[in-house]
């Protein structure tokens, strides 16, 4: 007699549910670029999708409440001279998004609350460094205003967006860079390259700590850092079979597990949820989303289920956990782009009978606060990401989290000729405020007396003008009433005096001819 033991996990019964069409986004001209990108980025405020645009590159930004059919003339974010290849929302400011394009320029944009009312063409800052197209943009998980970009020139640049300067440039890849990922604290960088190797890099030292061949196939591969330091990769075998593997950073060339999935030719994007240790595999051109759970027990990567749809997907975006609906036990939300122009919203939920907050499903998750400034990170400091409790800070407004604050990205250009003493003096104002200082209410400012007197004089002049206008209106009303009474009484107003007689006109043989003084 044999017994089959069922693995115990609270995520064994996770299931996906697609929202109704009227709750999704329709009539979107998704980009037809062949670049291996997700074409979509989501945060708790906005949904951004790279779209087709004549005369350059553009992407559309939609608030989450603007569902249904999108008008063809909806405002876009369009300042690039070439097609947009990748976009990424800033994890510490829900109104800031970065975009990379074929025009070799990275632009950082500030999106106003409520979305765009007209096409946005002026970015906050232009980041110019790469010599060829920029196909990858990635924000730092813990440091404020630190952005990584990678181009087809095989270069990686790490920027301080607050000053528009390149902090670090890495030239350690012999070929095209496919993907990049920070570890949990942002101290290490994991990349995949066309030479089939994955590399773990110390970005501040510019050294490659370890490298190994991940997948034997020649097609694009992806790699991500898991929360506890493991490395998860997707790619192709020598026989073009899609596969995934799990590795340790100390032995990249010896995978813990390697599993072949199928023989499709679409690149698989691994989307990772660090709170639940779930990995969602979404392939370009696939009609399914597979999800797995990573655990310390063999076989370490456990298959859970597959979400099936009838249409193939062109791109996909994943909502951060603070944008999920905790009332329905939603643990993930995906925005799936179809070739037909529909952005389908898919909700992944864990069935629970209780309507109370489920603390085992929602541990403290990543917040929108930065742990470090760019200068602190560059100096060698590391810190855990700031976290928040969804039970305390989530505002369930129409089934989701609504950010309670909005900040503006400001760019400060540094003086290249400044002395070290000047830089030390100017260093303190450039530091980002602490979370406590940001949350404190602003101090009330007292205007100067001269300003108050000027305002009072302007108000008194305005009141005097209004009084004069009222008197004119009263006079006109009295005159109109007198004229109406005259008309009703049958008394015609005095006739005007007759005009002076005009001299006789010369005779004209043609009756219908015009007089000399007629027009």
mmCIF file of N, CA and C in Angstrom, residues 22-70:
data_model
loop_
_atom_site.group_PDB
_atom_site.id
_atom_site.type_symbol
_atom_site.label_atom_id
_atom_site.label_comp_id
_atom_site.label_asym_id
_atom_site.label_seq_id
_atom_site.Cartn_x
_atom_site.Cartn_y
_atom_site.Cartn_z
ATOM 1 N N UNK A 22 -15.258 45.435 -19.472
ATOM 2 C CA UNK A 22 -15.496 46.843 -19.165
ATOM 3 C C UNK A 22 -14.642 47.324 -17.988
ATOM 4 N N UNK A 23 -14.011 46.400 -17.253
ATOM 5 C CA UNK A 23 -13.106 46.772 -16.173
ATOM 6 C C UNK A 23 -11.643 46.724 -16.609
ATOM 7 N N UNK A 24 -11.415 46.461 -17.902
ATOM 8 C CA UNK A 24 -10.062 46.423 -18.453
ATOM 9 C C UNK A 24 -9.850 47.654 -19.338
ATOM 10 N N UNK A 25 -8.758 47.674 -20.073
ATOM 11 C CA UNK A 25 -8.381 48.821 -20.913
ATOM 12 C C UNK A 25 -8.337 48.347 -22.361
ATOM 13 N N UNK A 26 -9.119 49.009 -23.211
ATOM 14 C CA UNK A 26 -9.268 48.558 -24.599
ATOM 15 C C UNK A 26 -8.813 49.660 -25.562
ATOM 16 N N UNK A 27 -8.590 49.247 -26.807
ATOM 17 C CA UNK A 27 -8.208 50.155 -27.895
ATOM 18 C C UNK A 27 -6.835 50.798 -27.639
ATOM 19 N N UNK A 28 -5.876 49.974 -27.234
ATOM 20 C CA UNK A 28 -4.500 50.431 -27.010
ATOM 21 C C UNK A 28 -3.623 49.877 -28.129
ATOM 22 N N UNK A 29 -2.907 50.762 -28.800
ATOM 23 C CA UNK A 29 -2.033 50.351 -29.905
ATOM 24 C C UNK A 29 -0.675 49.947 -29.332
ATOM 25 N N UNK A 30 -0.579 48.704 -28.902
ATOM 26 C CA UNK A 30 0.642 48.227 -28.261
ATOM 27 C C UNK A 30 1.785 48.232 -29.283
ATOM 28 N N UNK A 31 2.971 48.550 -28.798
ATOM 29 C CA UNK A 31 4.150 48.631 -29.666
ATOM 30 C C UNK A 31 4.395 47.311 -30.382
ATOM 31 N N UNK A 32 4.777 47.405 -31.637
ATOM 32 C CA UNK A 32 5.090 46.224 -32.438
ATOM 33 C C UNK A 32 6.595 45.973 -32.497
ATOM 34 N N UNK A 33 7.341 46.598 -31.624
ATOM 35 C CA UNK A 33 8.792 46.416 -31.598
ATOM 36 C C UNK A 33 9.130 44.967 -31.262
ATOM 37 N N UNK A 34 10.203 44.468 -31.866
ATOM 38 C CA UNK A 34 10.644 43.093 -31.620
ATOM 39 C C UNK A 34 11.561 42.995 -30.414
ATOM 40 N N UNK A 35 11.790 44.095 -29.701
ATOM 41 C CA UNK A 35 12.653 44.084 -28.529
ATOM 42 C C UNK A 35 12.016 43.249 -27.419
ATOM 43 N N UNK A 36 12.849 42.485 -26.712
ATOM 44 C CA UNK A 36 12.353 41.618 -25.647
ATOM 45 C C UNK A 36 12.138 42.432 -24.382
ATOM 46 N N UNK A 37 10.976 43.059 -24.309
ATOM 47 C CA UNK A 37 10.602 43.863 -23.150
ATOM 48 C C UNK A 37 9.162 43.547 -22.792
ATOM 49 N N UNK A 38 8.783 43.875 -21.559
ATOM 50 C CA UNK A 38 7.406 43.608 -21.131
ATOM 51 C C UNK A 38 6.428 44.643 -21.673
ATOM 52 N N UNK A 39 6.926 45.822 -22.149
ATOM 53 C CA UNK A 39 6.104 46.882 -22.741
ATOM 54 C C UNK A 39 5.092 47.475 -21.768
ATOM 55 N N UNK A 40 5.176 47.128 -20.497
ATOM 56 C CA UNK A 40 4.148 47.558 -19.548
ATOM 57 C C UNK A 40 4.793 47.762 -18.182
ATOM 58 N N UNK A 41 4.361 48.797 -17.471
ATOM 59 C CA UNK A 41 4.825 49.052 -16.104
ATOM 60 C C UNK A 41 3.639 49.551 -15.289
ATOM 61 N N UNK A 42 3.515 49.073 -14.055
ATOM 62 C CA UNK A 42 2.353 49.370 -13.221
ATOM 63 C C UNK A 42 2.822 49.794 -11.835
ATOM 64 N N UNK A 43 2.103 50.736 -11.240
ATOM 65 C CA UNK A 43 2.261 51.047 -9.827
ATOM 66 C C UNK A 43 0.876 51.348 -9.248
ATOM 67 N N UNK A 44 0.747 51.599 -7.951
ATOM 68 C CA UNK A 44 -0.601 51.794 -7.385
ATOM 69 C C UNK A 44 -1.371 52.982 -7.928
ATOM 70 N N UNK A 45 -0.733 53.896 -8.664
ATOM 71 C CA UNK A 45 -1.439 55.054 -9.214
ATOM 72 C C UNK A 45 -1.739 54.919 -10.701
ATOM 73 N N UNK A 46 -0.769 54.432 -11.482
ATOM 74 C CA UNK A 46 -0.877 54.518 -12.938
ATOM 75 C C UNK A 46 -0.521 53.190 -13.600
ATOM 76 N N UNK A 47 -0.975 53.083 -14.841
ATOM 77 C CA UNK A 47 -0.594 52.013 -15.752
ATOM 78 C C UNK A 47 0.065 52.652 -16.968
ATOM 79 N N UNK A 48 1.271 52.219 -17.303
ATOM 80 C CA UNK A 48 2.011 52.762 -18.441
ATOM 81 C C UNK A 48 2.257 51.651 -19.451
ATOM 82 N N UNK A 49 1.989 51.952 -20.733
ATOM 83 C CA UNK A 49 2.130 50.965 -21.811
ATOM 84 C C UNK A 49 2.830 51.634 -22.983
ATOM 85 N N UNK A 50 3.846 50.970 -23.520
ATOM 86 C CA UNK A 50 4.529 51.466 -24.711
ATOM 87 C C UNK A 50 3.619 51.240 -25.920
ATOM 88 N N UNK A 51 3.408 52.296 -26.723
ATOM 89 C CA UNK A 51 2.463 52.224 -27.834
ATOM 90 C C UNK A 51 3.162 52.622 -29.128
ATOM 91 N N UNK A 52 2.481 52.331 -30.229
ATOM 92 C CA UNK A 52 2.958 52.757 -31.539
ATOM 93 C C UNK A 52 2.729 54.260 -31.690
ATOM 94 N N UNK A 53 3.718 54.935 -32.252
ATOM 95 C CA UNK A 53 3.603 56.380 -32.415
ATOM 96 C C UNK A 53 4.372 56.799 -33.650
ATOM 97 N N UNK A 54 3.754 57.656 -34.458
ATOM 98 C CA UNK A 54 4.415 58.156 -35.661
ATOM 99 C C UNK A 54 5.359 59.294 -35.303
ATOM 100 N N UNK A 55 6.514 59.317 -35.935
ATOM 101 C CA UNK A 55 7.451 60.408 -35.729
ATOM 102 C C UNK A 55 8.221 60.337 -34.436
ATOM 103 N N UNK A 56 8.433 59.139 -33.900
ATOM 104 C CA UNK A 56 9.191 59.000 -32.662
ATOM 105 C C UNK A 56 8.613 57.912 -31.795
ATOM 106 N N UNK A 57 8.967 57.931 -30.512
ATOM 107 C CA UNK A 57 8.484 56.925 -29.580
ATOM 108 C C UNK A 57 7.626 57.547 -28.507
ATOM 109 N N UNK A 58 6.677 56.774 -27.997
ATOM 110 C CA UNK A 58 5.762 57.292 -26.984
ATOM 111 C C UNK A 58 5.233 56.135 -26.156
ATOM 112 N N UNK A 59 4.697 56.485 -24.999
ATOM 113 C CA UNK A 59 3.963 55.524 -24.184
ATOM 114 C C UNK A 59 2.790 56.251 -23.543
ATOM 115 N N UNK A 60 1.779 55.477 -23.222
ATOM 116 C CA UNK A 60 0.540 56.025 -22.669
ATOM 117 C C UNK A 60 0.515 55.761 -21.172
ATOM 118 N N UNK A 61 0.019 56.728 -20.408
ATOM 119 C CA UNK A 61 -0.100 56.611 -18.954
ATOM 120 C C UNK A 61 -1.563 56.796 -18.587
ATOM 121 N N UNK A 62 -2.131 55.797 -17.905
ATOM 122 C CA UNK A 62 -3.551 55.807 -17.575
ATOM 123 C C UNK A 62 -3.730 55.662 -16.069
ATOM 124 N N UNK A 63 -4.565 56.498 -15.437
ATOM 125 C CA UNK A 63 -4.949 56.232 -14.050
ATOM 126 C C UNK A 63 -5.767 54.943 -13.987
ATOM 127 N N UNK A 64 -5.755 54.298 -12.838
ATOM 128 C CA UNK A 64 -6.422 52.995 -12.738
ATOM 129 C C UNK A 64 -7.942 53.101 -12.859
ATOM 130 N N UNK A 65 -8.493 54.286 -12.631
ATOM 131 C CA UNK A 65 -9.950 54.411 -12.738
ATOM 132 C C UNK A 65 -10.412 54.701 -14.167
ATOM 133 N N UNK A 66 -9.485 54.895 -15.092
ATOM 134 C CA UNK A 66 -9.867 55.188 -16.484
ATOM 135 C C UNK A 66 -9.899 53.876 -17.270
ATOM 136 N N UNK A 67 -10.935 53.086 -17.028
ATOM 137 C CA UNK A 67 -11.071 51.791 -17.688
ATOM 138 C C UNK A 67 -12.020 51.924 -18.880
ATOM 139 N N UNK A 68 -12.112 50.861 -19.648
ATOM 140 C CA UNK A 68 -12.974 50.865 -20.825
ATOM 141 C C UNK A 68 -12.187 51.162 -22.087
ATOM 142 N N UNK A 69 -12.872 51.670 -23.082
ATOM 143 C CA UNK A 69 -12.255 51.966 -24.370
ATOM 144 C C UNK A 69 -11.517 53.303 -24.293
ATOM 145 N N UNK A 70 -10.242 53.283 -24.619
ATOM 146 C CA UNK A 70 -9.410 54.476 -24.552
ATOM 147 C C UNK A 70 -9.527 55.228 -25.880
#
